[in-house]
mmCIF file with all atom_site columns, C-alpha atoms in Angstrom:
data_model
loop_
_atom_site.group_PDB
_atom_site.id
_atom_site.type_symbol
_atom_site.label_atom_id
_atom_site.label_alt_id
_atom_site.label_comp_id
_atom_site.label_asym_id
_atom_site.label_entity_id
_atom_site.label_seq_id
_atom_site.pdbx_PDB_ins_code
_atom_site.Cartn_x
_atom_site.Cartn_y
_atom_site.Cartn_z
_atom_site.occupancy
_atom_site.B_iso_or_equiv
_atom_site.pdbx_formal_charge
_atom_site.auth_seq_id
_atom_site.auth_comp_id
_atom_site.auth_asym_id
_atom_site.auth_atom_id
_atom_site.pdbx_PDB_model_num
ATOM 1   C CA . MET C 1 1   ? -13.368 119.324 -21.897 1.00 53.00 ? 1   MET C CA 1
ATOM 2   C CA . GLY C 1 2   ? -14.444 121.346 -24.947 1.00 60.00 ? 2   GLY C CA 1
ATOM 3   C CA . MET C 1 3   ? -14.450 118.082 -26.604 1.00 57.00 ? 3   MET C CA 1
ATOM 4   C CA . LEU C 1 4   ? -17.030 116.668 -24.359 1.00 55.00 ? 4   LEU C CA 1
ATOM 5   C CA . ASN C 1 5   ? -19.271 119.560 -24.794 1.00 63.00 ? 5   ASN C CA 1
ATOM 6   C CA . SER C 1 6   ? -19.434 119.691 -28.053 1.00 68.00 ? 6   SER C CA 1
ATOM 7   C CA . VAL C 1 7   ? -20.120 115.874 -28.086 1.00 62.00 ? 7   VAL C CA 1
ATOM 8   C CA . THR C 1 8   ? -22.722 116.216 -25.454 1.00 67.00 ? 8   THR C CA 1
ATOM 9   C CA . SER C 1 9   ? -24.550 119.253 -27.306 1.00 72.00 ? 9   SER C CA 1
ATOM 10  C CA . ARG C 1 10  ? -24.454 116.913 -30.508 1.00 71.00 ? 10  ARG C CA 1
ATOM 11  C CA . ALA C 1 11  ? -25.515 113.840 -28.622 1.00 68.00 ? 11  ALA C CA 1
ATOM 12  C CA . ARG C 1 12  ? -29.168 116.171 -27.121 1.00 72.00 ? 12  ARG C CA 1
ATOM 13  C CA . LEU C 1 13  ? -29.450 117.353 -30.931 1.00 74.00 ? 13  LEU C CA 1
ATOM 14  C CA . ALA C 1 14  ? -29.601 113.867 -31.930 1.00 72.00 ? 14  ALA C CA 1
ATOM 15  C CA . SER C 1 15  ? -32.697 112.655 -29.298 1.00 69.00 ? 15  SER C CA 1
ATOM 16  C CA . LYS C 1 16  ? -34.058 115.784 -29.540 1.00 73.00 ? 16  LYS C CA 1
ATOM 17  C CA . TRP C 1 17  ? -34.619 114.769 -33.293 1.00 71.00 ? 17  TRP C CA 1
ATOM 18  C CA . VAL C 1 18  ? -34.945 111.236 -32.561 1.00 66.00 ? 18  VAL C CA 1
ATOM 19  C CA . VAL C 1 19  ? -37.998 112.579 -30.214 1.00 67.00 ? 19  VAL C CA 1
ATOM 20  C CA . GLU C 1 20  ? -39.518 114.953 -33.272 1.00 70.00 ? 20  GLU C CA 1
ATOM 21  C CA . GLU C 1 21  ? -39.233 111.528 -35.619 1.00 65.00 ? 21  GLU C CA 1
ATOM 22  C CA . LEU C 1 22  ? -41.383 109.952 -32.659 1.00 60.00 ? 22  LEU C CA 1
ATOM 23  C CA . ARG C 1 23  ? -43.999 112.274 -32.425 1.00 63.00 ? 23  ARG C CA 1
ATOM 24  C CA . THR C 1 24  ? -44.339 112.523 -36.141 1.00 61.00 ? 24  THR C CA 1
ATOM 25  C CA . PHE C 1 25  ? -44.014 109.065 -37.049 1.00 58.00 ? 25  PHE C CA 1
ATOM 26  C CA . ARG C 1 26  ? -47.662 108.203 -37.486 1.00 57.00 ? 26  ARG C CA 1
ATOM 27  C CA . GLY C 1 27  ? -49.268 111.698 -36.640 1.00 55.00 ? 27  GLY C CA 1
ATOM 28  C CA . PRO C 1 28  ? -50.104 113.879 -33.944 1.00 56.00 ? 28  PRO C CA 1
ATOM 29  C CA . GLY C 1 29  ? -51.557 112.303 -30.613 1.00 59.00 ? 29  GLY C CA 1
ATOM 30  C CA . GLU C 1 30  ? -50.810 108.749 -31.938 1.00 60.00 ? 30  GLU C CA 1
ATOM 31  C CA . THR C 1 31  ? -47.745 106.624 -30.941 1.00 63.00 ? 31  THR C CA 1
ATOM 32  C CA . SER C 1 32  ? -45.751 103.646 -32.611 1.00 65.00 ? 32  SER C CA 1
ATOM 33  C CA . PRO C 1 33  ? -45.564 100.554 -31.396 1.00 65.00 ? 33  PRO C CA 1
ATOM 34  C CA . TYR C 1 34  ? -41.979 100.967 -32.223 1.00 70.00 ? 34  TYR C CA 1
ATOM 35  C CA . ALA C 1 35  ? -41.999 104.307 -30.334 1.00 70.00 ? 35  ALA C CA 1
ATOM 36  C CA . LYS C 1 36  ? -40.519 103.357 -27.566 1.00 72.00 ? 36  LYS C CA 1
ATOM 37  C CA . VAL C 1 37  ? -37.943 100.545 -28.874 1.00 76.00 ? 37  VAL C CA 1
ATOM 38  C CA . ILE C 1 38  ? -37.025 103.453 -30.900 1.00 76.00 ? 38  ILE C CA 1
ATOM 39  C CA . ALA C 1 39  ? -36.324 105.503 -27.808 1.00 75.00 ? 39  ALA C CA 1
ATOM 40  C CA . LEU C 1 40  ? -34.776 103.269 -25.916 1.00 78.00 ? 40  LEU C CA 1
ATOM 41  C CA . VAL C 1 41  ? -32.276 102.638 -28.837 1.00 81.00 ? 41  VAL C CA 1
ATOM 42  C CA . ALA C 1 42  ? -31.487 106.434 -28.721 1.00 80.00 ? 42  ALA C CA 1
ATOM 43  C CA . LEU C 1 43  ? -31.194 106.670 -25.425 1.00 81.00 ? 43  LEU C CA 1
ATOM 44  C CA . LEU C 1 44  ? -28.689 103.792 -25.679 1.00 84.00 ? 44  LEU C CA 1
ATOM 45  C CA . SER C 1 45  ? -26.642 105.446 -28.359 1.00 84.00 ? 45  SER C CA 1
ATOM 46  C CA . LEU C 1 46  ? -26.399 108.988 -26.148 1.00 83.00 ? 46  LEU C CA 1
ATOM 47  C CA . ILE C 1 47  ? -25.227 107.185 -23.258 1.00 85.00 ? 47  ILE C CA 1
ATOM 48  C CA . THR C 1 48  ? -22.389 105.076 -25.675 1.00 86.00 ? 48  THR C CA 1
ATOM 49  C CA . VAL C 1 49  ? -21.101 108.182 -27.270 1.00 84.00 ? 49  VAL C CA 1
ATOM 50  C CA . VAL C 1 50  ? -21.653 109.937 -24.182 1.00 84.00 ? 50  VAL C CA 1
ATOM 51  C CA . ALA C 1 51  ? -19.035 107.309 -22.495 1.00 84.00 ? 51  ALA C CA 1
ATOM 52  C CA . LEU C 1 52  ? -16.748 106.743 -25.182 1.00 84.00 ? 52  LEU C CA 1
ATOM 53  C CA . ALA C 1 53  ? -16.423 110.578 -25.119 1.00 82.00 ? 53  ALA C CA 1
ATOM 54  C CA . ALA C 1 54  ? -15.249 110.435 -21.689 1.00 81.00 ? 54  ALA C CA 1
ATOM 55  C CA . ASN C 1 55  ? -13.062 107.410 -22.171 1.00 77.00 ? 55  ASN C CA 1
ATOM 56  C CA . LEU C 1 56  ? -10.896 109.453 -24.815 1.00 75.00 ? 56  LEU C CA 1
ATOM 57  C CA . ILE C 1 57  ? -11.205 112.658 -22.905 1.00 75.00 ? 57  ILE C CA 1
ATOM 58  C CA . THR C 1 58  ? -10.017 110.550 -19.272 1.00 72.00 ? 58  THR C CA 1
ATOM 59  C CA . ASP C 1 59  ? -7.140  108.934 -21.716 1.00 67.00 ? 59  ASP C CA 1
ATOM 60  C CA . TYR C 1 60  ? -5.949  112.165 -22.791 1.00 68.00 ? 60  TYR C CA 1
ATOM 61  C CA . ALA C 1 61  ? -5.589  114.108 -19.640 1.00 69.00 ? 61  ALA C CA 1
ATOM 62  C CA . ARG C 1 62  ? -3.681  110.587 -18.158 1.00 72.00 ? 62  ARG C CA 1
ATOM 63  C CA . THR C 1 63  ? -0.136  111.049 -16.927 1.00 77.00 ? 63  THR C CA 1
ATOM 64  C CA . ASP C 1 64  ? 2.395   108.533 -16.280 1.00 85.00 ? 64  ASP C CA 1
ATOM 65  C CA . HIS C 1 65  ? 5.235   109.156 -13.512 1.00 90.00 ? 65  HIS C CA 1
ATOM 66  C CA . LEU C 1 66  ? 8.834   107.532 -13.495 1.00 91.00 ? 66  LEU C CA 1
ATOM 67  C CA . ARG C 1 67  ? 10.758  107.493 -10.561 1.00 94.00 ? 67  ARG C CA 1
ATOM 68  C CA . ILE C 1 68  ? 14.675  107.561 -11.146 1.00 93.00 ? 68  ILE C CA 1
ATOM 69  C CA . ALA C 1 69  ? 17.300  106.952 -8.509  1.00 93.00 ? 69  ALA C CA 1
ATOM 70  C CA . THR C 1 70  ? 20.213  109.457 -9.266  1.00 90.00 ? 70  THR C CA 1
ATOM 71  C CA . GLY C 1 71  ? 21.860  110.366 -6.238  1.00 84.00 ? 71  GLY C CA 1
ATOM 72  C CA . ARG C 1 72  ? 22.289  112.458 -3.665  1.00 88.00 ? 72  ARG C CA 1
ATOM 73  C CA . PRO C 1 73  ? 21.792  116.575 -4.245  1.00 90.00 ? 73  PRO C CA 1
ATOM 74  C CA . GLY C 1 74  ? 25.179  117.926 -5.708  1.00 89.00 ? 74  GLY C CA 1
ATOM 75  C CA . SER C 1 75  ? 26.298  114.546 -6.977  1.00 87.00 ? 75  SER C CA 1
ATOM 76  C CA . GLU C 1 76  ? 27.221  114.469 -10.659 1.00 86.00 ? 76  GLU C CA 1
ATOM 77  C CA . TYR C 1 77  ? 24.748  111.563 -11.067 1.00 88.00 ? 77  TYR C CA 1
ATOM 78  C CA . ASN C 1 78  ? 22.089  113.970 -9.150  1.00 90.00 ? 78  ASN C CA 1
ATOM 79  C CA . ALA C 1 79  ? 22.819  116.901 -12.180 1.00 91.00 ? 79  ALA C CA 1
ATOM 80  C CA . PHE C 1 80  ? 22.882  114.353 -15.074 1.00 90.00 ? 80  PHE C CA 1
ATOM 81  C CA . GLY C 1 81  ? 18.884  113.124 -13.437 1.00 91.00 ? 81  GLY C CA 1
ATOM 82  C CA . LYS C 1 82  ? 17.884  116.496 -13.201 1.00 94.00 ? 82  LYS C CA 1
ATOM 83  C CA . ALA C 1 83  ? 19.044  117.352 -16.770 1.00 93.00 ? 83  ALA C CA 1
ATOM 84  C CA . LEU C 1 84  ? 17.332  113.880 -18.054 1.00 92.00 ? 84  LEU C CA 1
ATOM 85  C CA . LYS C 1 85  ? 14.260  115.319 -16.298 1.00 94.00 ? 85  LYS C CA 1
ATOM 86  C CA . THR C 1 86  ? 13.944  118.142 -17.829 1.00 93.00 ? 86  THR C CA 1
ATOM 87  C CA . VAL C 1 87  ? 14.831  116.080 -21.643 1.00 93.00 ? 87  VAL C CA 1
ATOM 88  C CA . ILE C 1 88  ? 12.050  113.926 -21.029 1.00 91.00 ? 88  ILE C CA 1
ATOM 89  C CA . GLU C 1 89  ? 9.062   115.837 -19.161 1.00 90.00 ? 89  GLU C CA 1
ATOM 90  C CA . GLY C 1 90  ? 9.715   118.564 -22.509 1.00 91.00 ? 90  GLY C CA 1
ATOM 91  C CA . HIS C 1 91  ? 10.089  116.108 -25.283 1.00 90.00 ? 91  HIS C CA 1
ATOM 92  C CA . ASN C 1 92  ? 6.388   114.032 -23.477 1.00 87.00 ? 92  ASN C CA 1
ATOM 93  C CA . ARG C 1 93  ? 4.290   116.419 -21.678 1.00 83.00 ? 93  ARG C CA 1
ATOM 94  C CA . LYS C 1 94  ? 2.394   113.183 -20.489 1.00 84.00 ? 94  LYS C CA 1
ATOM 95  C CA . ILE C 1 95  ? 5.236   111.934 -18.392 1.00 88.00 ? 95  ILE C CA 1
ATOM 96  C CA . ARG C 1 96  ? 6.169   113.221 -14.709 1.00 91.00 ? 96  ARG C CA 1
ATOM 97  C CA . VAL C 1 97  ? 9.768   112.636 -13.429 1.00 93.00 ? 97  VAL C CA 1
ATOM 98  C CA . GLU C 1 98  ? 10.267  111.957 -9.537  1.00 94.00 ? 98  GLU C CA 1
ATOM 99  C CA . LEU C 1 99  ? 13.978  112.353 -8.943  1.00 94.00 ? 99  LEU C CA 1
ATOM 100 C CA . VAL C 1 100 ? 14.647  109.659 -5.648  1.00 94.00 ? 100 VAL C CA 1
ATOM 101 C CA . THR C 1 101 ? 17.683  111.741 -4.379  1.00 91.00 ? 101 THR C CA 1
ATOM 102 C CA . ASP C 1 102 ? 17.902  109.836 -0.665  1.00 91.00 ? 102 ASP C CA 1
ATOM 103 C CA . THR C 1 103 ? 19.925  106.835 -2.340  1.00 90.00 ? 103 THR C CA 1
ATOM 104 C CA . HIS C 1 104 ? 23.306  105.718 -0.657  1.00 90.00 ? 104 HIS C CA 1
ATOM 105 C CA . GLY C 1 105 ? 24.494  104.730 -3.998  1.00 87.00 ? 105 GLY C CA 1
ATOM 106 C CA . SER C 1 106 ? 24.904  102.796 -7.206  1.00 87.00 ? 106 SER C CA 1
ATOM 107 C CA . ARG C 1 107 ? 23.971  99.246  -5.051  1.00 89.00 ? 107 ARG C CA 1
ATOM 108 C CA . ASP C 1 108 ? 21.305  100.846 -3.311  1.00 91.00 ? 108 ASP C CA 1
ATOM 109 C CA . SER C 1 109 ? 19.572  102.422 -6.108  1.00 90.00 ? 109 SER C CA 1
ATOM 110 C CA . MET C 1 110 ? 19.847  98.706  -7.624  1.00 89.00 ? 110 MET C CA 1
ATOM 111 C CA . GLU C 1 111 ? 18.493  97.465  -4.672  1.00 89.00 ? 111 GLU C CA 1
ATOM 112 C CA . ARG C 1 112 ? 15.329  100.087 -4.941  1.00 91.00 ? 112 ARG C CA 1
ATOM 113 C CA . LEU C 1 113 ? 15.304  99.043  -8.402  1.00 88.00 ? 113 LEU C CA 1
ATOM 114 C CA . LYS C 1 114 ? 14.830  95.227  -7.368  1.00 86.00 ? 114 LYS C CA 1
ATOM 115 C CA . ARG C 1 115 ? 12.234  96.743  -5.371  1.00 88.00 ? 115 ARG C CA 1
ATOM 116 C CA . LYS C 1 116 ? 10.271  98.483  -7.649  1.00 88.00 ? 116 LYS C CA 1
ATOM 117 C CA . GLU C 1 117 ? 10.675  101.183 -5.425  1.00 92.00 ? 117 GLU C CA 1
ATOM 118 C CA . VAL C 1 118 ? 11.727  103.298 -8.506  1.00 93.00 ? 118 VAL C CA 1
ATOM 119 C CA . ASP C 1 119 ? 11.816  102.934 -12.124 1.00 91.00 ? 119 ASP C CA 1
ATOM 120 C CA . VAL C 1 120 ? 15.033  103.702 -13.545 1.00 90.00 ? 120 VAL C CA 1
ATOM 121 C CA . ALA C 1 121 ? 18.382  103.865 -11.615 1.00 91.00 ? 121 ALA C CA 1
ATOM 122 C CA . LEU C 1 122 ? 21.211  105.932 -12.476 1.00 89.00 ? 122 LEU C CA 1
ATOM 123 C CA . ALA C 1 123 ? 24.068  103.081 -11.293 1.00 87.00 ? 123 ALA C CA 1
ATOM 124 C CA . GLN C 1 124 ? 27.998  102.743 -12.064 1.00 84.00 ? 124 GLN C CA 1
ATOM 125 C CA . ASN C 1 125 ? 28.595  100.528 -14.640 1.00 77.00 ? 125 ASN C CA 1
ATOM 126 C CA . ASP C 1 126 ? 30.465  97.783  -12.373 1.00 75.00 ? 126 ASP C CA 1
ATOM 127 C CA . THR C 1 127 ? 27.557  97.618  -10.381 1.00 79.00 ? 127 THR C CA 1
ATOM 128 C CA . PRO C 1 128 ? 26.184  93.759  -9.802  1.00 76.00 ? 128 PRO C CA 1
ATOM 129 C CA . GLY C 1 129 ? 22.781  93.687  -11.724 1.00 69.00 ? 129 GLY C CA 1
ATOM 130 C CA . LEU C 1 130 ? 20.116  91.907  -9.482  1.00 67.00 ? 130 LEU C CA 1
ATOM 131 C CA . GLY C 1 131 ? 18.264  89.140  -11.368 1.00 71.00 ? 131 GLY C CA 1
ATOM 132 C CA . SER C 1 132 ? 15.772  90.839  -14.173 1.00 72.00 ? 132 SER C CA 1
ATOM 133 C CA . VAL C 1 133 ? 17.812  94.332  -13.936 1.00 75.00 ? 133 VAL C CA 1
ATOM 134 C CA . ARG C 1 134 ? 18.701  95.665  -16.879 1.00 77.00 ? 134 ARG C CA 1
ATOM 135 C CA . SER C 1 135 ? 21.258  98.036  -18.512 1.00 77.00 ? 135 SER C CA 1
ATOM 136 C CA . ILE C 1 136 ? 19.579  100.166 -21.175 1.00 80.00 ? 136 ILE C CA 1
ATOM 137 C CA . ALA C 1 137 ? 22.569  102.634 -21.856 1.00 80.00 ? 137 ALA C CA 1
ATOM 138 C CA . LEU C 1 138 ? 25.833  103.210 -20.954 1.00 78.00 ? 138 LEU C CA 1
ATOM 139 C CA . LEU C 1 139 ? 25.423  107.104 -20.589 1.00 78.00 ? 139 LEU C CA 1
ATOM 140 C CA . PHE C 1 140 ? 28.936  108.427 -19.550 1.00 73.00 ? 140 PHE C CA 1
ATOM 141 C CA . PRO C 1 141 ? 31.947  106.546 -19.038 1.00 75.00 ? 141 PRO C CA 1
ATOM 142 C CA . GLU C 1 142 ? 33.595  107.147 -15.473 1.00 72.00 ? 142 GLU C CA 1
ATOM 143 C CA . LEU C 1 143 ? 37.300  107.510 -15.145 1.00 67.00 ? 143 LEU C CA 1
ATOM 144 C CA . LEU C 1 144 ? 39.421  105.939 -12.099 1.00 64.00 ? 144 LEU C CA 1
ATOM 145 C CA . GLN C 1 145 ? 41.774  108.306 -10.464 1.00 66.00 ? 145 GLN C CA 1
ATOM 146 C CA . LEU C 1 146 ? 44.700  106.851 -8.611  1.00 68.00 ? 146 LEU C CA 1
ATOM 147 C CA . THR C 1 147 ? 45.189  110.055 -5.802  1.00 66.00 ? 147 THR C CA 1
ATOM 148 C CA . PHE C 1 148 ? 47.614  110.415 -2.844  1.00 66.00 ? 148 PHE C CA 1
ATOM 149 C CA . ALA C 1 149 ? 48.225  113.186 -0.412  1.00 67.00 ? 149 ALA C CA 1
ATOM 150 C CA . MET C 1 150 ? 51.291  114.945 -0.793  1.00 63.00 ? 150 MET C CA 1
ATOM 151 C CA . THR C 1 151 ? 54.211  114.625 2.096   1.00 66.00 ? 151 THR C CA 1
ATOM 152 C CA . PRO C 1 152 ? 57.466  115.061 2.473   1.00 65.00 ? 152 PRO C CA 1
ATOM 153 C CA . GLN C 1 153 ? 58.257  111.561 2.607   1.00 62.00 ? 153 GLN C CA 1
ATOM 154 C CA . SER C 1 154 ? 56.184  111.407 -1.293  1.00 53.00 ? 154 SER C CA 1
ATOM 155 C CA . SER C 1 155 ? 58.217  114.404 -2.680  1.00 57.00 ? 155 SER C CA 1
ATOM 156 C CA . ALA C 1 156 ? 60.974  111.770 -3.080  1.00 56.00 ? 156 ALA C CA 1
ATOM 157 C CA . TRP C 1 157 ? 58.759  110.425 -6.011  1.00 54.00 ? 157 TRP C CA 1
ATOM 158 C CA . THR C 1 158 ? 58.300  113.129 -7.955  1.00 56.00 ? 158 THR C CA 1
ATOM 159 C CA . SER C 1 159 ? 61.567  113.806 -8.740  1.00 51.00 ? 159 SER C CA 1
#
């Protein structure tokens, strides 16, 4: 707002100067035939300067929002989403990140992306794409583990 106040005060000074010049243009008590035109041009200039300054200030104060589908709280995807939010907001204060955590896995996140409910989705790399959805980056490899429950019958496999 300091910038707008500065521009406004300068515009006021300029308009006062124009009014003074108009008064002395033909002498005391006389008016120039161009006085109204000059006053109108000065007024329109003042309005233009104030409008441009207001536009610059509102553009500077604008904040963009980014919705990221991360997965349920406590999941690795959610933890990564929180870290990503911290990095994005730390590097660009004009972006506010909202983490969407009520997803039901990668497929659901991709569906939300397709419906434009989110802007970005964290999803497994083997999740089928939906139309115009494209990968941005491979963030980390996922390992697949084959596991089984130990039972007396399965102990023969380990010997």
